[in-house]
PDB file of C-alpha atoms and ligand atoms in Angstrom:
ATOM      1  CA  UNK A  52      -8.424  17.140  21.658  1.00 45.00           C
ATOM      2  CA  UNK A  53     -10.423  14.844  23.394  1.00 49.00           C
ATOM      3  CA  UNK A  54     -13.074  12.125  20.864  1.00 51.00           C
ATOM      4  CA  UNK A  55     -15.665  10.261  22.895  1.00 53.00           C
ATOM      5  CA  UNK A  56     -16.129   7.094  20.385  1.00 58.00           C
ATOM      6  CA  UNK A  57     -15.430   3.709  20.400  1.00 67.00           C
ATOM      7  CA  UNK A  58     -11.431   2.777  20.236  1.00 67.00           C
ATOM      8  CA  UNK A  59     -12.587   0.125  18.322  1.00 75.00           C
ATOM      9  CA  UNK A  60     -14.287   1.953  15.590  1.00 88.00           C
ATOM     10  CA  UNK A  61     -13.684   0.480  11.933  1.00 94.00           C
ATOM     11  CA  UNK A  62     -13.569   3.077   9.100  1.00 96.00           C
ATOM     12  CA  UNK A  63     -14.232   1.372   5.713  1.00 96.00           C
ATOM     13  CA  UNK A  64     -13.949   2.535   2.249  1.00 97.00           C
ATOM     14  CA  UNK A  65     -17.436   3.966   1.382  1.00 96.00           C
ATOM     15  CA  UNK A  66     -17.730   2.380  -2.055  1.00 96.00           C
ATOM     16  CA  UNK A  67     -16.734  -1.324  -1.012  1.00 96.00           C
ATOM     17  CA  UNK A  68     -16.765  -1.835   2.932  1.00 95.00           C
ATOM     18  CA  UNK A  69     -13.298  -2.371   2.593  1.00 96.00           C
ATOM     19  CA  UNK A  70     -11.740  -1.673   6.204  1.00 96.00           C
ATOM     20  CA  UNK A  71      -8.987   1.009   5.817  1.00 97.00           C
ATOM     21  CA  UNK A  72      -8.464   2.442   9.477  1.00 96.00           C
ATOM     22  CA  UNK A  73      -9.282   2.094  13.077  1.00 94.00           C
ATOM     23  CA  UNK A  74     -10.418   4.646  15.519  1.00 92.00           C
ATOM     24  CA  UNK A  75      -7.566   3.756  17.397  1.00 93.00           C
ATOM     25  CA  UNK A  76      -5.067   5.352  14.366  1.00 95.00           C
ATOM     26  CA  UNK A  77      -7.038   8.382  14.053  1.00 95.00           C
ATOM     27  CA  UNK A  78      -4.469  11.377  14.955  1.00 96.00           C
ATOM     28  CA  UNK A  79      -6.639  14.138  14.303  1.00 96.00           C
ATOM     29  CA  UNK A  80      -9.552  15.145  12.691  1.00 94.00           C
ATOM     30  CA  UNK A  81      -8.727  18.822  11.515  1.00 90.00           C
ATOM     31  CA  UNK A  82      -7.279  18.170   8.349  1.00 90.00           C
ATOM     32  CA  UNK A  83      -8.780  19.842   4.981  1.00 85.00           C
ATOM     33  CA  UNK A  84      -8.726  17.967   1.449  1.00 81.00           C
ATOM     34  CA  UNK A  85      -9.768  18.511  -2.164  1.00 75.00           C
ATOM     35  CA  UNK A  86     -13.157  17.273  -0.972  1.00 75.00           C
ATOM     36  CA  UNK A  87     -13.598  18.696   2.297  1.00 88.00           C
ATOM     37  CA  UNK A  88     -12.725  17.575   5.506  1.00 94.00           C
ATOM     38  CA  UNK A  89     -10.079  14.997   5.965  1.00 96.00           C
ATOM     39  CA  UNK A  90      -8.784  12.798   9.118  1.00 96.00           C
ATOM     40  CA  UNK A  91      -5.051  12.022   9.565  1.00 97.00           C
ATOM     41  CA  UNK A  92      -4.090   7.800  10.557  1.00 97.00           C
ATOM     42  CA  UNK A  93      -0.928   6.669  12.163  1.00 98.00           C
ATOM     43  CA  UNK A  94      -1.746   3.553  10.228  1.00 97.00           C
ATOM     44  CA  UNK A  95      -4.002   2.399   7.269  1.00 97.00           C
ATOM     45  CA  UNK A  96      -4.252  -1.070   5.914  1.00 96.00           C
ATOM     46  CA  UNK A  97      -6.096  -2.516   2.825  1.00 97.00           C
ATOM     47  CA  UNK A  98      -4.706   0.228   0.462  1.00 98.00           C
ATOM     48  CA  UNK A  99      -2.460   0.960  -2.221  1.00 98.00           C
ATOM     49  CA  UNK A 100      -0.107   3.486  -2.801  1.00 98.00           C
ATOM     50  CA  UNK A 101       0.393   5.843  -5.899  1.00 98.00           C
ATOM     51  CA  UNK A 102       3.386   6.907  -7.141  1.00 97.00           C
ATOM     52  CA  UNK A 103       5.369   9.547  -5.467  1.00 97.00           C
ATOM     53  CA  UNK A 104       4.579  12.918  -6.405  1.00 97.00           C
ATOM     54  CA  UNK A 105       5.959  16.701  -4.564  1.00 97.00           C
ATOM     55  CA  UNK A 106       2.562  18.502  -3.439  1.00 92.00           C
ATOM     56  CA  UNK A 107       2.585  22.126  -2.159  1.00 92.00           C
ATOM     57  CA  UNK A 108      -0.200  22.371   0.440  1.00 83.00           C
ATOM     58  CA  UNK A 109      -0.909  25.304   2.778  1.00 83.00           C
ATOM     59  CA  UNK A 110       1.668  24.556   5.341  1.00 86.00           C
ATOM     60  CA  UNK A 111       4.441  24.096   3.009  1.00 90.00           C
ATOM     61  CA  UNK A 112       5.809  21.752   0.188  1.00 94.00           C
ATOM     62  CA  UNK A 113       5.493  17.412   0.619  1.00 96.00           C
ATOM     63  CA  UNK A 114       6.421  14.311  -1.337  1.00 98.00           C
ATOM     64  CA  UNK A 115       3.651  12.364  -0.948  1.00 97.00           C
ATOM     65  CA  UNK A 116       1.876   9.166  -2.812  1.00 98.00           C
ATOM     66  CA  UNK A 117      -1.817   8.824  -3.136  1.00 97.00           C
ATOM     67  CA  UNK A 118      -3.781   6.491  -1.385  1.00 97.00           C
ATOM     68  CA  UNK A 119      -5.876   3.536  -2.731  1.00 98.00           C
ATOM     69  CA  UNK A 120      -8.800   0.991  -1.856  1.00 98.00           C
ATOM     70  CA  UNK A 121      -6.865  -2.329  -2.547  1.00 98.00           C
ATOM     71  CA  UNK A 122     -10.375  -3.544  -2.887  1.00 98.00           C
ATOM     72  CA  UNK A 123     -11.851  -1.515  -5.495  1.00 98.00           C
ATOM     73  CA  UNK A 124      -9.536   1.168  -6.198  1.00 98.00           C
ATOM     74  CA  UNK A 125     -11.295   4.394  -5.048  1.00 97.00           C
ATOM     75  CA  UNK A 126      -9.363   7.160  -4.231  1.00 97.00           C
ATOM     76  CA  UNK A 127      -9.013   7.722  -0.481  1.00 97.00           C
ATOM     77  CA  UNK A 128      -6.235  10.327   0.288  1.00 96.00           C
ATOM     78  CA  UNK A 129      -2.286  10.326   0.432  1.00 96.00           C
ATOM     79  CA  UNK A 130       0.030   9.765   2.421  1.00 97.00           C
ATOM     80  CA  UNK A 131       3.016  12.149   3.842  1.00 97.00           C
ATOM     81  CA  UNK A 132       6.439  10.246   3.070  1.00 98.00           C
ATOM     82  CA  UNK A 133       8.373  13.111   3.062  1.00 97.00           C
ATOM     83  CA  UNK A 134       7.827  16.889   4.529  1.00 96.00           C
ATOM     84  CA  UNK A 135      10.543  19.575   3.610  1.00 94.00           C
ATOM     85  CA  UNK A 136       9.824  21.954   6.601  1.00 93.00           C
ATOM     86  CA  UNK A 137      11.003  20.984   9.928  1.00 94.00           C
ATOM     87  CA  UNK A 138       7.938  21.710  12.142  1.00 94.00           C
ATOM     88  CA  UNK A 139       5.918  19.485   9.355  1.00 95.00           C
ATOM     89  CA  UNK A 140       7.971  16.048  10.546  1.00 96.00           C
ATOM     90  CA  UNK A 141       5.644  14.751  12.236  1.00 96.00           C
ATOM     91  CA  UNK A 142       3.484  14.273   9.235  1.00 96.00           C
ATOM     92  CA  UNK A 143       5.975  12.007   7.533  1.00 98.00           C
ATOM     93  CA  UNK A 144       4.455   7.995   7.422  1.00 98.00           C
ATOM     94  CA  UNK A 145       1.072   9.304   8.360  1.00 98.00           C
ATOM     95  CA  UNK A 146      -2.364   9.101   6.292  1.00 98.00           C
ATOM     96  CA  UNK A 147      -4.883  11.888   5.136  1.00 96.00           C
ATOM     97  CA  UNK A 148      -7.803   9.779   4.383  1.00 97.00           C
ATOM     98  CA  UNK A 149     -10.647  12.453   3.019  1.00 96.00           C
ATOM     99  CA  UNK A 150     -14.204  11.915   5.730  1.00 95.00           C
ATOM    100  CA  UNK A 151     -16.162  12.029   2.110  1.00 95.00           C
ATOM    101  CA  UNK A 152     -14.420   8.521   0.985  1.00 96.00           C
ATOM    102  CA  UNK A 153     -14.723   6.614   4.378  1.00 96.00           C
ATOM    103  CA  UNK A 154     -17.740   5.490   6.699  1.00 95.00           C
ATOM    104  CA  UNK A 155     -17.518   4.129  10.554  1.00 90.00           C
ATOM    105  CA  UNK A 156     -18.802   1.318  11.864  1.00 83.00           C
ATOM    106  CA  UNK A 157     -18.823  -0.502  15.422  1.00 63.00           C
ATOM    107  CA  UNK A 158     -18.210  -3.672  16.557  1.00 52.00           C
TER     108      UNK A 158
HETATM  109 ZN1   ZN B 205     -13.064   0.285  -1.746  1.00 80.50          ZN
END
C-alpha cells in the first residue's frame, strides 16, 4: 500500500494535542475498532498502558493492554503484546490507535 503524506506527519490525541504517533510509525491503515476505523503504529509515545487483558478479535485470540493519553487519559486503542496464532506475530509490540481518538498535523 502506497500513502502519499508527509513522513513527518504528527498524530495527536484529539482531546489534548498530546503527540502520540508519527506518520513515519504508521503500518497500516486497515484496521477496524470498537469505534470504527483504526491505524496500526510500530511505535507510540506519550501514552500509558492498561493492564493486560486476553481479547478475542476476528482474526483470533490476543493478550493485549489498552492504550492511554499520558496527558489526559483518553482512551486511544491497545496494544498487541501477545498473539496466540502464528500468522498473527507480527502484531505483537505494535499499536491500534482508533482514527476517531487521533488528529494529524504537519510540520
Ligand atoms: Zn490526550
Amino acid at each position: 500500500m502506497t500513502i502519499h503524506t508527509d513522513p513527518s506527519a504528527t498524530y495527536r490525541c484529539k482531546n489534548c494535542q498530546n503527540p502520540v504517533a508519527f506518520r513515519a510509525e504508521l503500518l497500516s491503515k486497515n484496521y477496524l475498532a470498537k469505534t470504527g476505523r483504526a491505524f496500526m503504529f510500530s511505535h507510540a509515545r506519550n501514552i500509558v498502558l492498561g493492564p493486560k487483558q486476553e481479547r478475542s478479535l476476528m482474526t483470533g485470540v490476543y493478550t493485549i493492554a489498552g492504550i492511554f493519553c499520558s496527558n489526559c487519559g483518553e482512551e486511544l486503542g491497545w496494544k498487541y503484546l501477545q498473539a496466540y496464532e502464528a500468522r498473527q506475530k507480527f502484531k505483537e509490540g505494535k499499536f491500534i490507535i482508533e482514527t476517531a481518538k487521533i488528529a494529524k498535523d504537519y510540520y
